[in-house]
Protein backbone atom coordinates (compact mmCIF):
# COMPACT_ATOMS: atom_id res chain seq x y z
CA UNK A 1 0.01 -0.22 0.04
CA UNK A 2 2.73 2.37 0.78
CA UNK A 3 4.34 1.55 -2.37
CA UNK A 4 1.22 2.76 -4.20
CA UNK A 5 1.01 5.94 -2.51
CA UNK A 6 4.78 6.89 -3.16
CA UNK A 7 4.24 6.03 -7.06
CA UNK A 8 1.23 8.06 -6.81
CA UNK A 9 3.12 11.09 -5.22
CA UNK A 10 6.01 10.56 -7.57
CA UNK A 11 3.39 10.75 -10.54
CA UNK A 12 1.50 13.57 -9.35
CA UNK A 13 4.95 15.17 -9.02
CA UNK A 14 6.01 14.62 -12.62
CA UNK A 15 2.56 15.82 -13.73
CA UNK A 16 2.87 19.09 -11.86
CA UNK A 17 6.45 19.55 -13.16
CA UNK A 18 5.30 18.99 -16.61
CA UNK A 19 2.58 21.25 -16.07
CA UNK A 20 4.57 24.11 -15.13
CA UNK A 21 7.06 23.59 -17.95
CA UNK A 22 5.05 25.74 -20.78
CA UNK A 23 5.30 28.65 -18.26
CA UNK A 24 8.77 28.49 -17.88
CA UNK A 25 9.38 28.50 -21.24
CA UNK A 26 7.17 31.37 -21.96
CA UNK A 27 9.30 33.28 -19.37
CA UNK A 28 11.89 33.88 -22.16
CA UNK A 29 11.30 37.05 -24.15
CA UNK A 30 10.08 36.42 -27.77
CA UNK A 31 8.84 38.48 -30.63
CA UNK A 32 5.07 38.08 -31.25
CA UNK A 33 4.62 40.05 -34.28
CA UNK A 34 5.95 42.65 -36.76
CA UNK A 35 5.26 45.44 -39.00
CA UNK A 36 6.28 44.62 -41.80
CA UNK A 37 6.22 40.85 -41.54
CA UNK A 38 9.21 38.79 -42.18
CA UNK A 39 10.08 38.75 -45.72
CA UNK A 40 7.29 41.17 -46.91
CA UNK A 41 7.44 42.99 -50.31
CA UNK A 42 6.32 46.55 -49.84
CA UNK A 43 5.36 49.32 -52.48
CA UNK A 44 6.74 52.13 -50.56
CA UNK A 45 8.77 52.56 -47.37
CA UNK A 46 6.90 52.01 -44.07
CA UNK A 47 6.04 55.18 -42.03
CA UNK A 48 6.50 52.72 -38.89
CA UNK A 49 7.90 49.73 -37.98
CA UNK A 50 6.56 47.79 -34.83
CA UNK A 51 8.22 45.10 -32.97
CA UNK A 52 5.98 43.47 -30.17
CA UNK A 53 7.24 40.98 -27.40
CA UNK A 54 5.23 38.71 -25.19
CA UNK A 55 6.39 40.64 -22.16
CA UNK A 56 7.38 44.24 -21.35
CA UNK A 57 11.10 44.98 -22.34
CA UNK A 58 13.69 47.24 -20.41
CA UNK A 59 13.20 50.60 -21.62
CA UNK A 60 14.89 52.67 -18.67
CA UNK A 61 17.43 53.81 -20.91
CA UNK A 62 18.02 53.81 -24.71
CA UNK A 63 20.93 51.33 -24.04
CA UNK A 64 18.39 48.86 -22.75
CA UNK A 65 17.14 48.36 -26.56
CA UNK A 66 18.69 48.98 -30.09
CA UNK A 67 17.64 48.88 -33.58
CA UNK A 68 19.62 49.20 -36.70
CA UNK A 69 18.53 49.12 -40.32
CA UNK A 70 20.76 48.21 -43.18
CA UNK A 71 20.28 48.10 -46.61
CA UNK A 72 21.76 45.38 -49.15
CA UNK A 73 25.24 46.16 -49.59
CA UNK A 74 25.69 47.45 -45.91
CA UNK A 75 24.71 50.91 -45.83
CA UNK A 76 22.59 51.71 -42.92
CA UNK A 77 19.85 54.05 -42.55
CA UNK A 78 18.97 56.21 -39.39
CA UNK A 79 16.31 54.74 -37.38
CA UNK A 80 14.91 56.26 -33.95
CA UNK A 81 12.86 54.05 -31.58
CA UNK A 82 10.39 54.53 -28.98
CA UNK A 83 8.79 51.82 -26.50
CA UNK A 84 5.01 51.81 -26.71
CA UNK A 85 2.15 49.66 -25.30
CA UNK A 86 3.29 49.40 -21.87
CA UNK A 87 6.85 48.70 -23.11
CA UNK A 88 5.90 45.45 -24.88
CA UNK A 89 6.20 46.87 -28.16
CA UNK A 90 8.98 49.11 -29.96
CA UNK A 91 7.87 51.82 -32.67
CA UNK A 92 10.61 52.68 -34.98
CA UNK A 93 10.84 55.24 -37.84
CA UNK A 94 13.42 55.32 -40.42
CA UNK A 95 14.88 58.37 -42.22
CA UNK A 96 14.40 56.62 -45.78
CA UNK A 97 16.58 57.69 -48.40
CA UNK A 98 15.02 59.57 -51.58
CA UNK A 99 15.32 55.93 -53.66
CA UNK A 100 14.34 53.75 -50.78
CA UNK A 101 13.92 50.41 -53.27
CA UNK A 102 16.07 47.48 -52.32
CA UNK A 103 16.32 44.97 -49.41
CA UNK A 104 16.68 45.78 -45.90
CA UNK A 105 17.53 44.05 -42.47
CA UNK A 106 16.05 45.60 -39.15
CA UNK A 107 18.24 44.22 -36.46
CA UNK A 108 17.10 44.59 -33.11
CA UNK A 109 18.10 43.74 -29.45
CA UNK A 110 16.06 44.12 -26.30
CA UNK A 111 16.16 43.03 -22.71
CA UNK A 112 13.20 41.60 -20.89
CA UNK A 113 12.31 44.14 -18.03
CA UNK A 114 11.84 41.37 -15.35
CA UNK A 115 15.23 39.27 -15.08
CA UNK A 116 17.05 41.43 -17.85
CA UNK A 117 17.50 38.34 -20.12
CA UNK A 118 18.79 39.69 -23.51
CA UNK A 119 16.77 38.73 -27.14
CA UNK A 120 17.94 39.73 -30.52
CA UNK A 121 16.74 39.12 -34.05
CA UNK A 122 16.74 40.39 -37.21
CA UNK A 123 13.56 41.08 -39.48
CA UNK A 124 14.01 41.26 -43.39
CA UNK A 125 11.77 42.99 -46.06
CA UNK A 126 12.16 44.56 -49.45
CA UNK A 127 10.61 47.67 -51.16
CA UNK A 128 10.05 48.04 -54.72
CA UNK A 129 7.91 50.29 -56.84
CA UNK A 130 4.40 48.96 -57.69
CA UNK A 131 4.38 47.07 -60.86
CA UNK A 132 3.06 48.91 -63.91
CA UNK A 133 -0.34 48.09 -64.96
CA UNK A 134 -1.11 44.93 -66.98
CA UNK A 135 -1.77 46.29 -70.36
CA UNK A 136 -3.34 43.32 -71.96
CA UNK A 137 -5.83 43.60 -68.95
CA UNK A 138 -6.66 47.03 -69.66
CA UNK A 139 -7.07 46.40 -73.37
CA UNK A 140 -9.57 43.74 -72.78
CA UNK A 141 -11.46 45.73 -70.06
CA UNK A 142 -11.86 48.62 -72.47
CA UNK A 143 -12.79 46.29 -75.50
CA UNK A 144 -15.35 44.80 -73.13
CA UNK A 145 -16.79 48.23 -71.99
CA UNK A 146 -17.08 49.69 -75.75
CA UNK A 147 -18.66 46.34 -77.06
CA UNK A 148 -21.10 46.63 -74.26
CA UNK A 149 -22.06 50.09 -74.99
CA UNK A 150 -22.46 49.31 -78.50
CA UNK A 151 -24.57 46.39 -77.95
CA UNK A 152 -27.01 48.45 -75.80
CA UNK A 153 -27.05 51.15 -78.51
CA UNK A 154 -28.06 48.20 -80.92
CA UNK A 155 -30.61 46.92 -78.86
CA UNK A 156 -32.28 50.29 -77.90
CA UNK A 157 -32.08 51.16 -81.70
CA UNK A 158 -33.95 47.86 -82.53
CA UNK A 159 -36.45 48.60 -79.86
CA UNK A 160 -37.05 52.16 -80.87
CA UNK A 161 -37.82 50.93 -84.16
CA UNK A 162 -40.17 48.07 -83.14
CA UNK A 163 -42.34 50.41 -81.49
CA UNK A 164 -42.54 52.90 -84.54
CA UNK A 165 -40.39 55.85 -82.55
CA UNK A 166 -38.77 58.14 -85.10
CA UNK A 167 -37.64 61.21 -83.11
CA UNK A 168 -36.61 62.92 -86.36
CA UNK A 169 -40.12 62.85 -87.80
CA UNK A 170 -43.09 64.55 -86.26
CA UNK A 171 -45.99 62.45 -85.27
CA UNK A 172 -48.47 61.69 -88.04
CA UNK A 173 -51.82 63.54 -87.63
CA UNK A 174 -54.87 61.72 -86.93
CA UNK A 175 -58.10 62.66 -88.71
CA UNK A 176 -59.42 64.15 -86.21
CA UNK A 177 -56.44 66.39 -85.64
CA UNK A 178 -56.78 67.47 -89.38
CA UNK A 179 -60.29 68.53 -89.18
CA UNK A 180 -60.04 70.91 -86.42
CA UNK A 181 -57.87 73.24 -88.27
CA UNK A 182 -59.40 73.17 -91.58
CA UNK A 183 -63.31 74.34 -91.99
């Protein structure tokens, strides 16, 4: 009997320890979401870049976090960051060059507020001008619109002729109308 109790206590202890593992794993800071998303292809430079974490980051001094925005080829773009949303996010604004097309890497480093554990990573995205309009598609849409208008005009003309309406001729006088004016 004592052996069964000891085994039960041991099993419950193991289960309790396993139940706390997700909480311990979640104690590590991690990136939850970003704007832009990893690998995004943008038509223009983002006004704001946002990095959001699963817990507050240390933000007492600018040394608690850092961001570097680099273009392909290594040139850096000036960027400023501000902790927002209860210090769970970093909002970054870049001083984009006039021609901002190309690939970028936003490298970041933060420390968690409780415990001071460091976390770093890189977010990659690219900026390219929007592709030109599809000329064939525009031509087909134009042809369809003109063809539809021509078909509508034909149907209305046939309808007008079928009811005998001809706007360029005055209506025919009836016999009673012709007698009124002639005595």
